[in-house]
PDB file of C-alpha atoms in Angstrom:
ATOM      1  CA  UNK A   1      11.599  -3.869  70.901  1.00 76.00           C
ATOM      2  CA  UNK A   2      13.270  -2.407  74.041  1.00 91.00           C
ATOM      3  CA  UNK A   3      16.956  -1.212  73.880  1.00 95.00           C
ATOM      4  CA  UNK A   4      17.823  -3.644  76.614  1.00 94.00           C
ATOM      5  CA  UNK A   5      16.496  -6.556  74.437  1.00 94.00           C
ATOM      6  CA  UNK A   6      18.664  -5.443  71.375  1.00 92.00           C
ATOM      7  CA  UNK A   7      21.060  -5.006  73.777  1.00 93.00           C
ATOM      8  CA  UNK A   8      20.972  -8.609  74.906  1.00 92.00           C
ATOM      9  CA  UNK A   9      21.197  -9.581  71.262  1.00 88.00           C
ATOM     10  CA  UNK A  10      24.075  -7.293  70.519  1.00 86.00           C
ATOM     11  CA  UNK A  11      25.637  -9.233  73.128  1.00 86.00           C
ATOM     12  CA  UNK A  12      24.460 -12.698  71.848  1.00 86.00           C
ATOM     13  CA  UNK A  13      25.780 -11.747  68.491  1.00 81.00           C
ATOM     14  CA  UNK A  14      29.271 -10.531  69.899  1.00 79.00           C
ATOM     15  CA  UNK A  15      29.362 -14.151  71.210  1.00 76.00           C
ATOM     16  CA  UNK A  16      33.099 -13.278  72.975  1.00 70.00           C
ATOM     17  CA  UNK A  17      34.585 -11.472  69.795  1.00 75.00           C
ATOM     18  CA  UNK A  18      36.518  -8.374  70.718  1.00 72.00           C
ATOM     19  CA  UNK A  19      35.451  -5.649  70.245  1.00 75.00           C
ATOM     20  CA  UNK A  20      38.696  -2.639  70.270  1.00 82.00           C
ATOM     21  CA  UNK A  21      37.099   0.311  71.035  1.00 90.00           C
ATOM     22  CA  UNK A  22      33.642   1.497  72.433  1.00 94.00           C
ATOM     23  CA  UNK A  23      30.889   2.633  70.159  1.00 94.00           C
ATOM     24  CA  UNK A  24      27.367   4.190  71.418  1.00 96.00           C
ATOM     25  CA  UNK A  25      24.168   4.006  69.731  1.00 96.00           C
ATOM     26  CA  UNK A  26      22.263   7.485  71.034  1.00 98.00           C
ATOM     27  CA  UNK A  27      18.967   6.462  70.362  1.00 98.00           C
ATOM     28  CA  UNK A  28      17.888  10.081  71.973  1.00 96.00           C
ATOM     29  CA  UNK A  29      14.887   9.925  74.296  1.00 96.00           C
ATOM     30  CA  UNK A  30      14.379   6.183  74.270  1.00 96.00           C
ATOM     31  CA  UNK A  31      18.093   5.653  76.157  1.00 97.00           C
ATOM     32  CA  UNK A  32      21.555   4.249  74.771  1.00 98.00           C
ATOM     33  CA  UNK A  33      23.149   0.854  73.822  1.00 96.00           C
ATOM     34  CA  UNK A  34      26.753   1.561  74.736  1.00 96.00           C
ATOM     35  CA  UNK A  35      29.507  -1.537  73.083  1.00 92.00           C
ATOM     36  CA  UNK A  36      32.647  -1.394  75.648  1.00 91.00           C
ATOM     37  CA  UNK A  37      34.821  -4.062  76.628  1.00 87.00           C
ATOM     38  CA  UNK A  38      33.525  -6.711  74.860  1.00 83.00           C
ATOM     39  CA  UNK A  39      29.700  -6.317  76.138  1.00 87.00           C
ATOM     40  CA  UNK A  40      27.303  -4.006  75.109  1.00 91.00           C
ATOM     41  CA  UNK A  41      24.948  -2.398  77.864  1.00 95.00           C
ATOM     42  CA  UNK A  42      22.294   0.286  78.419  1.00 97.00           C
ATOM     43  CA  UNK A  43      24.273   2.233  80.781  1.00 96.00           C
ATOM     44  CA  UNK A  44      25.275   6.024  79.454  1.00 97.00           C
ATOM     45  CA  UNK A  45      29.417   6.375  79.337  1.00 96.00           C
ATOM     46  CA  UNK A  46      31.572   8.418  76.729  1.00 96.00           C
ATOM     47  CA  UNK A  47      32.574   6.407  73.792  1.00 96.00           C
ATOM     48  CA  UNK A  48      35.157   6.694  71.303  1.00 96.00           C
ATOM     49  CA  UNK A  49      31.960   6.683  68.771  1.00 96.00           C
ATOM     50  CA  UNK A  50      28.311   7.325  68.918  1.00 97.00           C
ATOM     51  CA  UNK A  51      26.045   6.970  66.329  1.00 96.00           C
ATOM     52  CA  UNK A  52      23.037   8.825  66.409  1.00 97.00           C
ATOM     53  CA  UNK A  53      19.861   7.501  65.207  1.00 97.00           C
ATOM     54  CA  UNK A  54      15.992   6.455  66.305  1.00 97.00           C
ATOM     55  CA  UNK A  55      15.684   3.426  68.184  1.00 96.00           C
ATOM     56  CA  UNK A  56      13.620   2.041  64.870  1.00 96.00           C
ATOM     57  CA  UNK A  57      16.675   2.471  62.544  1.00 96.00           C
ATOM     58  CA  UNK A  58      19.305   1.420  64.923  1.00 94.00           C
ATOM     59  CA  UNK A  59      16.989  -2.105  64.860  1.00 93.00           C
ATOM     60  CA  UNK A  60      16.745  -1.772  60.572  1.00 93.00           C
ATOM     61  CA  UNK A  61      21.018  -1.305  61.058  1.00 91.00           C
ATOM     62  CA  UNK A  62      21.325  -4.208  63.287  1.00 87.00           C
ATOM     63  CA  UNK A  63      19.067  -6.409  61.377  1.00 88.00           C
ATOM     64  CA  UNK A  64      20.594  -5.358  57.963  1.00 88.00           C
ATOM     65  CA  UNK A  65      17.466  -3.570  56.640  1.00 94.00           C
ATOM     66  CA  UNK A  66      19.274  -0.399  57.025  1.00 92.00           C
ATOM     67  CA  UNK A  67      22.210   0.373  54.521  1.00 89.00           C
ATOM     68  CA  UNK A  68      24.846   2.909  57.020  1.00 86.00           C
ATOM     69  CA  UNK A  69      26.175   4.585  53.944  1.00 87.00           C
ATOM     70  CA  UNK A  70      22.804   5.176  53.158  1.00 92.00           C
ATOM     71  CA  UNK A  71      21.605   6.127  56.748  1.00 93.00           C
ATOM     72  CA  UNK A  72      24.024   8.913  56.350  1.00 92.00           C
ATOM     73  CA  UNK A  73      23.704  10.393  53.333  1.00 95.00           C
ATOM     74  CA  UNK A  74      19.686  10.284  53.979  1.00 96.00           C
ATOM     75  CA  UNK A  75      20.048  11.813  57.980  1.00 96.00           C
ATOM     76  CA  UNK A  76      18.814   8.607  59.594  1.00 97.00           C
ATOM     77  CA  UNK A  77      22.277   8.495  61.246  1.00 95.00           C
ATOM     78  CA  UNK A  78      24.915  10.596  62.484  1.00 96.00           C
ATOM     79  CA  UNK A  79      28.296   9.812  63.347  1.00 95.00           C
ATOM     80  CA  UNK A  80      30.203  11.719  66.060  1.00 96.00           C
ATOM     81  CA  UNK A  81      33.955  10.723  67.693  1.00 96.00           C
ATOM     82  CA  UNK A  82      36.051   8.363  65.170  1.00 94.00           C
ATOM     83  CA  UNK A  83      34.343   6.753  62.562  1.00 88.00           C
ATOM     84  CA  UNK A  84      36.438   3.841  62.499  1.00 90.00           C
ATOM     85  CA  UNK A  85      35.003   2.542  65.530  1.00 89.00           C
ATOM     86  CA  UNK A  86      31.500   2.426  63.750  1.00 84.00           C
ATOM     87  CA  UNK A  87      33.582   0.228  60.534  1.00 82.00           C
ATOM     88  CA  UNK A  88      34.351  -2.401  63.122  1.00 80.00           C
ATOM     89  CA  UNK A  89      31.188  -3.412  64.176  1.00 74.00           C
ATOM     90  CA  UNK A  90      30.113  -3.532  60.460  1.00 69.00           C
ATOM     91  CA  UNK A  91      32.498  -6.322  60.107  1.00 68.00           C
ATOM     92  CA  UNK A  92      31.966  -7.623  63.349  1.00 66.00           C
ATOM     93  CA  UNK A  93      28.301  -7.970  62.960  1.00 60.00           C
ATOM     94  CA  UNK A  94      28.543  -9.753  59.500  1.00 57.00           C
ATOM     95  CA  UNK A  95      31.675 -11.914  61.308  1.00 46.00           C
TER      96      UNK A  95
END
């Protein structure tokens, strides 16, 4: 799956919720997914968040096959800037 696809589901999923904050998913080599004012895009910016991870375990996080607690504590996923961003979208994407 291509980032700008999950990024077009991100989006679909956000279905107009706000989203306070901006949170990017550095998926490394394969590009960025970058959630900002209420969108979420494939364009590189700063965020107040970024989670990094492969582009297959940011689609096991999205898709709930990928526990974030235990993404960190195994080094699938590392979380830079304020973490509280990243506890938003958690209840976001379950919203």
């Amino acid at each position: 799956m291509a980032l700008e696809e999950i990024a077009e589901r991100i989006r679909a999923g956000l279905g107009g919720k706000a989203f306070d904050g901006s949170l990017k998913f550095d998926c490394g080599e394969d590009g960025v997914i970058v959630l900002a004012d209420g969108s979420a895009t494939t364009e590189d910016r700063d965020a107040d968040c970024t989670l990094s991870l492969s582009q297959d375990n940011l689609v096991k996080l999205l898709t709930g096959k990928l526990n974030p607690m235990t993404g960190l504590m195994m080094g699938k996923l590392k979380v830079s800037g304020n973490p509280a961003v990243a506890m938003k979208l958690s209840q976001l994407l379950k919203g």
